[in-house]
Coordinates of C-alpha atoms and ligand atoms in Angstrom, one line a residue:
M6 CA -120.1 -13.7 -54.2
S7 CA -118.7 -13.9 -50.9
N8 CA -114.9 -15.4 -50.5
R9 CA -114.6 -18.8 -51.9
M10 CA -112.0 -19.7 -49.2
W11 CA -114.0 -18.6 -46.1
G12 CA -117.3 -17.3 -47.3
G13 CA -119.5 -20.1 -45.7
R14 CA -120.8 -18.0 -42.9
F15 CA -121.2 -14.8 -45.1
S16 CA -124.2 -14.0 -47.4
T17 CA -122.7 -10.9 -49.2
S18 CA -119.4 -9.8 -50.4
P19 CA -117.1 -7.3 -48.7
A20 CA -117.2 -3.5 -49.4
A21 CA -115.0 -2.4 -52.2
I22 CA -112.9 -0.4 -49.6
M23 CA -112.8 -3.3 -47.3
E24 CA -111.3 -5.5 -50.1
E25 CA -108.7 -2.6 -50.8
I26 CA -107.5 -2.2 -47.1
N27 CA -107.6 -6.0 -46.6
A28 CA -105.7 -7.3 -49.6
S29 CA -101.9 -7.8 -49.2
I30 CA -101.4 -9.7 -52.5
D31 CA -99.8 -6.7 -54.2
F32 CA -97.0 -7.0 -51.8
D33 CA -97.0 -10.6 -50.3
R34 CA -96.8 -12.3 -53.7
K35 CA -93.1 -12.0 -53.1
L36 CA -93.5 -14.8 -50.9
Y37 CA -94.9 -17.3 -53.3
A38 CA -91.9 -19.6 -53.6
Q39 CA -91.8 -19.8 -49.8
D40 CA -95.7 -20.5 -49.6
I41 CA -95.6 -23.2 -52.1
R42 CA -92.3 -24.8 -50.3
G43 CA -94.0 -24.8 -46.9
S44 CA -97.2 -26.2 -48.4
K45 CA -95.4 -29.0 -50.1
A46 CA -93.7 -30.0 -46.8
H47 CA -97.0 -29.8 -45.0
A48 CA -98.8 -31.9 -47.7
A49 CA -96.2 -34.5 -47.5
M50 CA -96.3 -34.7 -43.8
L51 CA -100.0 -35.0 -43.7
A52 CA -99.8 -38.2 -46.0
D53 CA -96.9 -39.6 -44.1
K54 CA -98.9 -39.5 -41.0
G55 CA -102.1 -40.9 -42.6
I56 CA -104.0 -37.8 -42.2
I57 CA -104.7 -37.5 -45.8
A58 CA -104.3 -40.1 -48.7
P59 CA -101.2 -40.4 -50.5
D60 CA -102.9 -39.8 -53.9
D61 CA -104.3 -36.5 -52.5
A62 CA -100.7 -35.3 -51.5
A63 CA -99.4 -36.4 -54.7
K64 CA -101.9 -34.4 -56.7
I65 CA -101.4 -31.5 -54.4
I66 CA -97.7 -31.6 -54.7
E67 CA -97.9 -31.6 -58.4
G68 CA -100.4 -29.1 -58.5
L69 CA -98.1 -26.7 -56.4
D70 CA -95.1 -27.3 -58.6
A71 CA -97.4 -26.3 -61.6
I72 CA -98.4 -23.2 -59.9
K73 CA -94.9 -22.4 -59.1
T74 CA -94.0 -22.6 -62.8
E75 CA -96.9 -20.4 -63.8
I76 CA -95.9 -17.8 -61.2
D77 CA -92.0 -18.0 -62.2
G78 CA -93.3 -17.7 -66.1
G79 CA -95.4 -14.6 -65.3
R80 CA -98.4 -16.4 -66.3
F81 CA -100.4 -16.4 -63.1
T82 CA -103.3 -14.1 -62.4
F83 CA -103.3 -12.7 -59.0
T84 CA -106.8 -11.7 -57.5
R85 CA -107.2 -9.0 -54.7
A86 CA -110.5 -10.5 -53.9
L87 CA -108.6 -13.7 -52.8
E88 CA -106.6 -11.3 -50.4
D89 CA -103.1 -12.7 -50.2
I90 CA -100.5 -15.1 -51.5
H91 CA -101.9 -17.9 -49.4
M92 CA -105.4 -18.0 -50.8
N93 CA -104.4 -17.0 -54.3
V94 CA -102.2 -20.4 -54.4
E95 CA -104.8 -22.4 -52.7
S96 CA -107.6 -21.2 -55.0
R97 CA -105.6 -21.8 -58.2
L98 CA -104.8 -25.4 -56.7
K99 CA -108.5 -26.1 -56.6
D100 CA -108.9 -25.1 -60.3
L101 CA -106.0 -27.3 -61.3
I102 CA -106.6 -30.4 -59.1
G103 CA -110.2 -30.1 -57.8
A104 CA -111.5 -31.1 -54.4
A105 CA -108.2 -32.6 -53.2
A106 CA -106.9 -29.1 -52.9
G107 CA -109.3 -28.5 -50.0
R108 CA -107.3 -31.1 -47.9
L109 CA -104.1 -29.1 -47.9
H110 CA -105.2 -26.8 -45.4
T111 CA -106.0 -29.6 -42.6
A112 CA -104.3 -28.8 -39.4
R113 CA -102.8 -25.6 -40.7
S114 CA -104.1 -22.0 -40.4
R115 CA -102.9 -19.0 -42.5
N116 CA -101.4 -17.6 -39.1
D117 CA -98.8 -20.5 -38.9
Q118 CA -98.6 -20.5 -42.8
V119 CA -97.6 -16.9 -43.0
A120 CA -95.3 -16.8 -40.2
T121 CA -93.5 -19.8 -41.9
D122 CA -93.5 -18.2 -45.2
F123 CA -92.1 -15.0 -43.9
K124 CA -89.5 -16.6 -41.9
L125 CA -88.2 -18.7 -45.0
W126 CA -88.1 -15.2 -46.9
V127 CA -86.1 -13.4 -44.1
R128 CA -83.8 -16.4 -43.8
D129 CA -82.9 -16.4 -47.4
T130 CA -82.5 -12.6 -47.4
L131 CA -80.1 -12.7 -44.3
D132 CA -78.1 -15.3 -46.2
H133 CA -78.0 -12.9 -49.2
V134 CA -76.9 -10.1 -47.0
D135 CA -74.3 -12.0 -45.4
R136 CA -72.7 -13.0 -48.8
Q137 CA -73.0 -9.3 -50.1
L138 CA -71.1 -8.1 -47.0
E139 CA -68.5 -10.6 -47.5
D140 CA -67.8 -9.3 -51.1
L141 CA -67.7 -5.7 -49.6
M142 CA -65.2 -6.9 -47.0
R143 CA -63.1 -8.5 -49.7
A144 CA -63.1 -5.1 -51.8
L145 CA -62.1 -3.2 -48.8
L146 CA -59.2 -5.6 -48.0
D147 CA -57.9 -5.4 -51.5
R148 CA -57.8 -1.6 -51.3
A149 CA -56.3 -1.8 -47.9
G150 CA -53.6 -3.9 -49.0
E151 CA -52.6 -1.6 -51.9
H152 CA -52.8 1.7 -49.5
A153 CA -51.2 -0.1 -46.4
A154 CA -48.6 2.7 -46.4
T155 CA -50.6 5.5 -48.1
V156 CA -50.6 8.4 -45.5
M157 CA -53.7 10.7 -44.9
P158 CA -54.8 12.7 -42.1
G159 CA -56.7 11.0 -39.4
F160 CA -59.4 13.1 -37.9
T161 CA -61.3 13.8 -34.6
H162 CA -64.0 16.4 -34.5
L163 CA -63.2 16.3 -38.4
Q164 CA -60.0 18.4 -37.4
S165 CA -56.6 17.0 -38.3
A166 CA -55.5 14.7 -35.5
Q167 CA -52.9 12.2 -36.2
P168 CA -51.5 10.8 -39.5
V169 CA -53.1 7.4 -40.3
T170 CA -52.7 5.2 -43.4
L171 CA -55.7 4.9 -45.8
G172 CA -55.4 1.1 -45.6
H173 CA -55.9 1.4 -41.6
H174 CA -58.9 3.7 -42.3
L175 CA -60.4 1.2 -44.8
M176 CA -59.7 -1.9 -42.4
A177 CA -62.0 0.1 -39.6
Y178 CA -64.8 -0.6 -41.9
V179 CA -63.8 -4.2 -42.4
E180 CA -64.1 -4.7 -38.5
M181 CA -67.5 -2.9 -38.8
F182 CA -68.8 -5.1 -41.5
A183 CA -67.5 -8.4 -39.9
R184 CA -69.4 -7.5 -36.6
D185 CA -72.4 -6.8 -38.8
R186 CA -72.2 -10.4 -40.5
G187 CA -71.9 -11.6 -36.9
R188 CA -75.2 -9.9 -36.1
V189 CA -76.9 -11.2 -39.4
Q190 CA -75.8 -14.7 -38.6
D191 CA -77.0 -14.5 -35.0
A192 CA -80.3 -13.3 -36.1
R193 CA -80.6 -16.3 -38.6
R194 CA -79.7 -18.7 -35.8
R195 CA -82.5 -17.3 -33.4
L196 CA -85.0 -17.1 -36.3
N197 CA -84.6 -20.9 -37.3
E198 CA -87.4 -22.5 -35.6
C199 CA -90.5 -23.6 -37.6
P200 CA -94.1 -22.1 -36.7
L201 CA -95.7 -24.5 -39.1
G202 CA -98.4 -26.6 -37.3
A203 CA -99.1 -24.2 -34.6
A204 CA -102.3 -23.7 -36.5
A205 CA -104.3 -20.7 -35.7
L206 CA -103.0 -20.4 -32.0
A207 CA -103.6 -23.4 -30.0
G208 CA -102.1 -26.2 -32.1
T209 CA -104.1 -29.1 -33.5
S210 CA -105.9 -32.2 -32.7
F211 CA -104.5 -33.9 -35.7
P212 CA -101.6 -36.2 -35.2
I213 CA -99.0 -34.0 -37.2
D214 CA -95.2 -34.2 -37.2
R215 CA -93.9 -30.9 -36.7
H216 CA -90.4 -31.9 -36.4
A217 CA -90.7 -33.5 -39.9
T218 CA -91.9 -30.3 -41.4
A219 CA -89.5 -28.2 -39.5
A220 CA -86.6 -30.5 -40.9
A221 CA -88.0 -30.5 -44.4
L222 CA -87.8 -26.8 -44.6
G223 CA -84.3 -26.6 -43.2
F224 CA -85.4 -25.5 -39.6
D225 CA -83.5 -26.5 -36.6
R226 CA -86.5 -27.4 -34.7
P227 CA -90.4 -26.6 -34.4
T228 CA -91.2 -23.5 -32.1
A229 CA -92.1 -24.7 -28.7
N230 CA -95.3 -22.6 -28.0
S231 CA -98.1 -22.4 -30.6
L232 CA -99.2 -18.9 -29.3
D233 CA -95.5 -17.7 -29.6
A234 CA -95.2 -19.2 -33.1
V235 CA -98.0 -17.0 -34.6
S236 CA -97.4 -14.0 -32.7
D237 CA -93.7 -13.6 -32.9
R238 CA -92.3 -11.0 -35.2
D239 CA -89.2 -10.4 -33.3
F240 CA -87.3 -12.3 -36.0
A241 CA -88.4 -9.5 -38.4
L242 CA -87.5 -6.7 -35.9
E243 CA -84.1 -8.4 -35.2
A244 CA -83.3 -8.7 -39.0
L245 CA -84.4 -4.8 -39.3
G246 CA -82.2 -4.1 -36.3
A247 CA -79.1 -5.8 -37.9
A248 CA -79.9 -4.0 -41.2
S249 CA -80.2 -0.8 -39.7
I250 CA -76.6 -1.1 -38.0
V251 CA -75.2 -2.2 -41.3
A252 CA -76.9 0.8 -43.0
I253 CA -75.5 3.3 -40.6
H254 CA -71.9 1.9 -41.1
L255 CA -72.4 2.2 -45.0
S256 CA -73.9 5.8 -44.3
R257 CA -70.8 6.9 -42.2
F258 CA -68.6 5.6 -45.0
A259 CA -70.7 7.3 -47.7
E260 CA -70.4 10.5 -45.8
E261 CA -66.6 10.4 -45.9
I262 CA -66.9 9.5 -49.6
V263 CA -68.9 12.7 -50.0
I264 CA -66.5 14.7 -48.2
W265 CA -63.2 13.2 -49.8
S266 CA -64.4 13.8 -53.2
T267 CA -65.1 17.5 -52.9
A268 CA -62.6 19.8 -54.8
Q269 CA -61.6 21.2 -51.4
F270 CA -60.5 17.8 -50.0
A271 CA -59.9 15.9 -53.3
F272 CA -58.7 12.9 -51.4
V273 CA -60.4 10.6 -53.8
R274 CA -61.8 10.7 -57.2
L275 CA -64.9 8.6 -58.2
S276 CA -64.9 7.6 -61.9
D277 CA -67.6 8.5 -64.2
A278 CA -69.3 5.2 -63.4
F279 CA -70.2 6.5 -59.8
S280 CA -70.7 10.1 -60.4
T281 CA -73.3 12.3 -62.1
G282 CA -73.1 15.7 -63.7
S283 CA -75.2 18.9 -63.2
S284 CA -77.7 20.0 -65.8
I285 CA -76.6 23.4 -65.2
M286 CA -73.0 23.5 -63.7
P287 CA -70.8 21.9 -66.2
Q288 CA -67.9 21.3 -63.8
K289 CA -69.9 19.1 -61.3
R290 CA -69.2 15.6 -60.5
N291 CA -71.5 14.7 -57.9
P292 CA -71.2 11.6 -55.7
D293 CA -75.0 10.7 -56.0
A294 CA -74.3 7.0 -55.3
A295 CA -72.7 7.9 -51.8
E296 CA -75.4 10.4 -51.0
L297 CA -78.3 8.0 -51.7
V298 CA -76.6 5.3 -49.6
R299 CA -76.6 7.8 -46.8
A300 CA -80.1 8.6 -47.3
K301 CA -81.4 5.2 -47.5
A302 CA -79.9 4.4 -44.0
G303 CA -82.6 6.8 -42.7
R304 CA -85.2 4.9 -44.6
I305 CA -84.1 1.7 -43.4
I306 CA -84.0 3.0 -39.7
G307 CA -87.5 4.1 -40.6
D308 CA -88.7 0.6 -41.5
L309 CA -87.3 -0.7 -38.1
N310 CA -89.1 2.0 -36.2
G311 CA -92.2 1.5 -38.2
L312 CA -92.7 -2.2 -37.4
L313 CA -91.5 -1.7 -33.8
I314 CA -94.6 0.8 -33.6
V315 CA -96.8 -1.4 -35.3
M316 CA -96.1 -4.4 -32.9
K317 CA -95.8 -2.5 -29.5
G318 CA -99.4 -2.9 -28.4
L319 CA -100.4 -6.0 -29.8
P320 CA -102.0 -8.7 -27.6
L321 CA -101.4 -12.3 -28.3
A322 CA -102.1 -14.0 -30.6
Y323 CA -102.3 -13.1 -34.5
Q324 CA -103.7 -9.6 -35.2
K325 CA -104.3 -8.4 -38.8
D326 CA -101.8 -5.4 -37.8
M327 CA -99.2 -8.0 -38.4
Q328 CA -99.9 -8.1 -42.1
E329 CA -98.0 -4.7 -42.2
D330 CA -94.7 -6.4 -41.3
K331 CA -93.9 -7.4 -44.9
E332 CA -93.7 -4.1 -46.7
Q333 CA -91.3 -2.7 -44.1
V334 CA -88.9 -5.5 -44.2
F335 CA -89.1 -6.0 -48.1
D336 CA -88.3 -2.2 -48.5
A337 CA -85.5 -2.4 -45.9
F338 CA -83.7 -5.4 -47.4
E339 CA -84.3 -4.3 -51.0
N340 CA -82.6 -0.9 -50.3
L341 CA -79.9 -2.4 -48.1
S342 CA -78.8 -4.7 -50.8
L343 CA -78.5 -1.8 -53.4
C344 CA -76.7 0.1 -50.7
I345 CA -74.1 -2.8 -50.1
E346 CA -73.6 -3.2 -53.9
A347 CA -73.1 0.4 -54.6
T348 CA -70.7 0.7 -51.8
T349 CA -68.6 -2.3 -53.1
G350 CA -68.7 -0.6 -56.3
M351 CA -67.4 2.7 -55.1
V352 CA -64.7 1.0 -53.1
R353 CA -63.5 -0.8 -56.1
D354 CA -63.7 2.2 -58.2
M355 CA -62.3 5.1 -56.3
K356 CA -58.9 6.5 -57.0
P357 CA -57.1 8.0 -54.1
D358 CA -55.0 11.0 -54.7
V359 CA -51.9 9.8 -52.8
D360 CA -50.0 13.0 -53.2
R361 CA -52.9 15.1 -51.9
L362 CA -53.4 12.6 -49.0
A363 CA -49.8 12.9 -48.0
A364 CA -49.8 16.7 -48.2
A365 CA -52.9 16.9 -46.2
A366 CA -51.6 14.3 -43.6
G367 CA -48.6 16.7 -43.0
S368 CA -50.6 19.9 -42.5
G369 CA -52.4 21.3 -39.4
Y370 CA -49.5 20.2 -37.1
A371 CA -50.5 16.4 -37.2
T372 CA -47.3 15.3 -35.8
A373 CA -47.5 17.4 -32.6
T374 CA -48.3 14.2 -30.5
D375 CA -45.1 12.7 -32.0
L376 CA -43.2 15.6 -30.8
A377 CA -44.5 15.4 -27.3
D378 CA -43.9 11.7 -27.3
W379 CA -40.2 12.4 -28.4
L380 CA -39.9 14.8 -25.5
V381 CA -41.0 12.0 -23.0
R382 CA -39.1 9.3 -24.6
V383 CA -35.7 11.2 -25.2
L384 CA -35.7 14.1 -22.7
G385 CA -37.5 12.2 -20.1
L386 CA -40.1 15.0 -19.5
P387 CA -43.6 14.0 -17.9
F388 CA -46.0 13.8 -20.5
R389 CA -48.1 17.0 -19.2
E390 CA -44.8 19.0 -19.3
A391 CA -44.1 17.6 -22.9
H392 CA -47.7 18.6 -23.9
H393 CA -47.0 22.1 -22.8
V394 CA -43.7 22.5 -24.5
T395 CA -45.2 21.0 -27.8
G396 CA -48.0 23.5 -27.5
R397 CA -45.8 26.6 -27.5
I398 CA -43.7 25.3 -30.4
V399 CA -47.1 24.6 -32.3
A400 CA -47.9 28.4 -31.4
I401 CA -44.7 29.4 -33.0
A402 CA -45.3 27.5 -36.1
S403 CA -48.8 28.7 -36.3
E404 CA -47.5 32.4 -35.8
R405 CA -44.8 31.9 -38.5
G406 CA -47.3 30.2 -40.9
V407 CA -45.2 27.1 -41.3
E408 CA -45.3 23.4 -40.3
L409 CA -43.7 22.0 -37.4
S410 CA -40.9 20.6 -39.3
A411 CA -39.9 24.1 -40.5
V412 CA -39.6 25.5 -37.0
P413 CA -35.9 26.4 -36.6
L414 CA -34.0 24.4 -33.9
S415 CA -33.0 27.7 -32.3
E416 CA -36.7 28.6 -31.7
M417 CA -37.3 25.2 -30.3
K418 CA -34.4 25.4 -28.0
A419 CA -35.7 28.8 -26.7
V420 CA -39.0 26.8 -25.6
H421 CA -36.9 23.8 -24.2
A422 CA -33.2 23.9 -24.2
G423 CA -32.8 20.1 -24.4
I424 CA -34.3 20.0 -27.8
T425 CA -31.8 18.6 -30.5
E426 CA -31.6 18.2 -34.4
A427 CA -32.8 14.6 -33.8
V428 CA -36.4 15.7 -33.0
Y429 CA -36.9 16.5 -36.8
G430 CA -36.8 12.8 -37.4
V431 CA -40.1 12.3 -35.7
L432 CA -41.9 15.3 -37.5
T433 CA -42.5 13.6 -40.7
V434 CA -45.7 12.1 -41.3
D435 CA -44.0 8.6 -42.5
A436 CA -42.2 8.4 -39.4
S437 CA -45.3 9.1 -37.4
V438 CA -47.3 6.3 -39.0
R439 CA -44.4 3.9 -39.0
S440 CA -43.9 4.5 -35.3
R441 CA -47.6 3.4 -34.3
V442 CA -46.7 -0.2 -33.8
S443 CA -48.9 -1.0 -31.0
Y444 CA -51.4 -3.8 -31.5
G445 CA -54.3 -2.4 -33.8
G446 CA -52.0 1.0 -34.5
T447 CA -51.8 2.3 -37.9
A448 CA -48.1 1.4 -38.8
P449 CA -48.0 0.2 -42.2
D450 CA -46.6 -3.3 -41.2
N451 CA -49.6 -3.8 -38.8
V452 CA -52.0 -2.9 -41.5
R453 CA -50.5 -5.4 -43.8
A454 CA -50.7 -8.0 -41.0
Q455 CA -54.5 -7.2 -40.4
V456 CA -55.3 -7.5 -44.1
A457 CA -53.4 -10.9 -44.2
R458 CA -55.4 -12.1 -41.0
W459 CA -58.7 -11.3 -42.6
I460 CA -57.9 -12.7 -46.0
A461 CA -57.1 -15.9 -44.1
A462 CA -60.1 -15.9 -42.0
L463 CA -62.5 -15.4 -45.1
G464 CA -60.7 -18.2 -46.9
Ligands
LIG23 N1 -102.3 -12.0 -45.1 C1 -102.2 -12.3 -43.8 C2 -101.0 -11.7 -43.3 O1 -100.1 -11.3 -44.0 C3 -102.2 -13.8 -43.7 C4 -102.7 -14.1 -42.3 C5 -104.1 -14.0 -42.3 N2 -104.5 -14.5 -41.1 C6 -105.9 -14.3 -40.6 N3 -106.3 -14.7 -39.5 N4 -106.6 -13.2 -41.2 O2 -100.7 -11.6 -42.1

């Protein structure tokens, strides 16, 4: 039998392999709620404009609601021969209400229909990601508040650089995730124009009201160009772009958690809830969740690249290539949601080892910059000379195998006669972080102020 939705001009059915390569129902069934929502808005508008009879519209809407209930309840039989979610729903509508079902597709094409459904799905998903990121920010703020004064090493080149506080480090991620939310919200704003009524590509001769369907579906306005409406997938690309940036932020943090939870660093301990064991090495506690967050960033970036490459050579308007947009977007956001939630869990769960962090913060001559700054501030040396003097004192400490605070005053004086006992006051890590009071610096009071600012901003 030829296809019951478009088979008029066909005398035989498609090859089995044609059906297999063509069908999208196995993945686009995810769009059923959006498809039904869009169709209900379309049917109501057609009746309001006198394009179809009110009775037919009422039957269509009732039938669509019944189909939604069937699918929600797992009682719907999806058919590959009907290709996609749009035709599976419409075909079932015909079973339920008869000939009136055939009026639903007036002044509409699957091209504007799928663009509308997919935009509705991406919009819901962006809203979900936005809420998840807010939860993650709140978890980070809680921990940053607790650890506003917990000193730890700050790194550049993964070498000890200057002491910072753990709260400050966590707050760096609050800033990143806040910008991520901005990108997600911005993508949503740009996406929010309704393609429905663009029809196949050229618009329609029926007196439809696209402003009405746009408003009914929560869009800000209809799209202004029918060709663009059915050809545009940059809303999906932009969402994937925003998702990829979130994912690399999560991945950088995950990498830190992996490093921090090694026996060699031992900065934090993940509880049993976020660790796994080894089947052969009984001592192991592996940070698998963090490793998977790191890995999934690669996968999400792959989804973005995949769709960019699908789209890059397509002439206007709709091409079947565009059916390949959905799996990449579904995959990316399914994994992104998992990653955000797992990261939120790890943030709430991890136990920083405050003594270890303090000891590590004090090693590796991390207060050398404080010594150089003291030479500038107290002895009036030019910074370059202070840098040189400090370098020589670090060399002495290194030869003796001690930290800066354990270099005897006599040896310091041999490098620069003006150095006094008071210098030891700036060589502790606590003094170092307390002194970093410039706006955005790591001083505990600054960190507390930033935590309070963000808590107020989130409300
Ligand atoms: N399943 C199709 C897709 O996802 C729907 C649009 C089909 N349009 C067409 N002209 N064949 O893109």
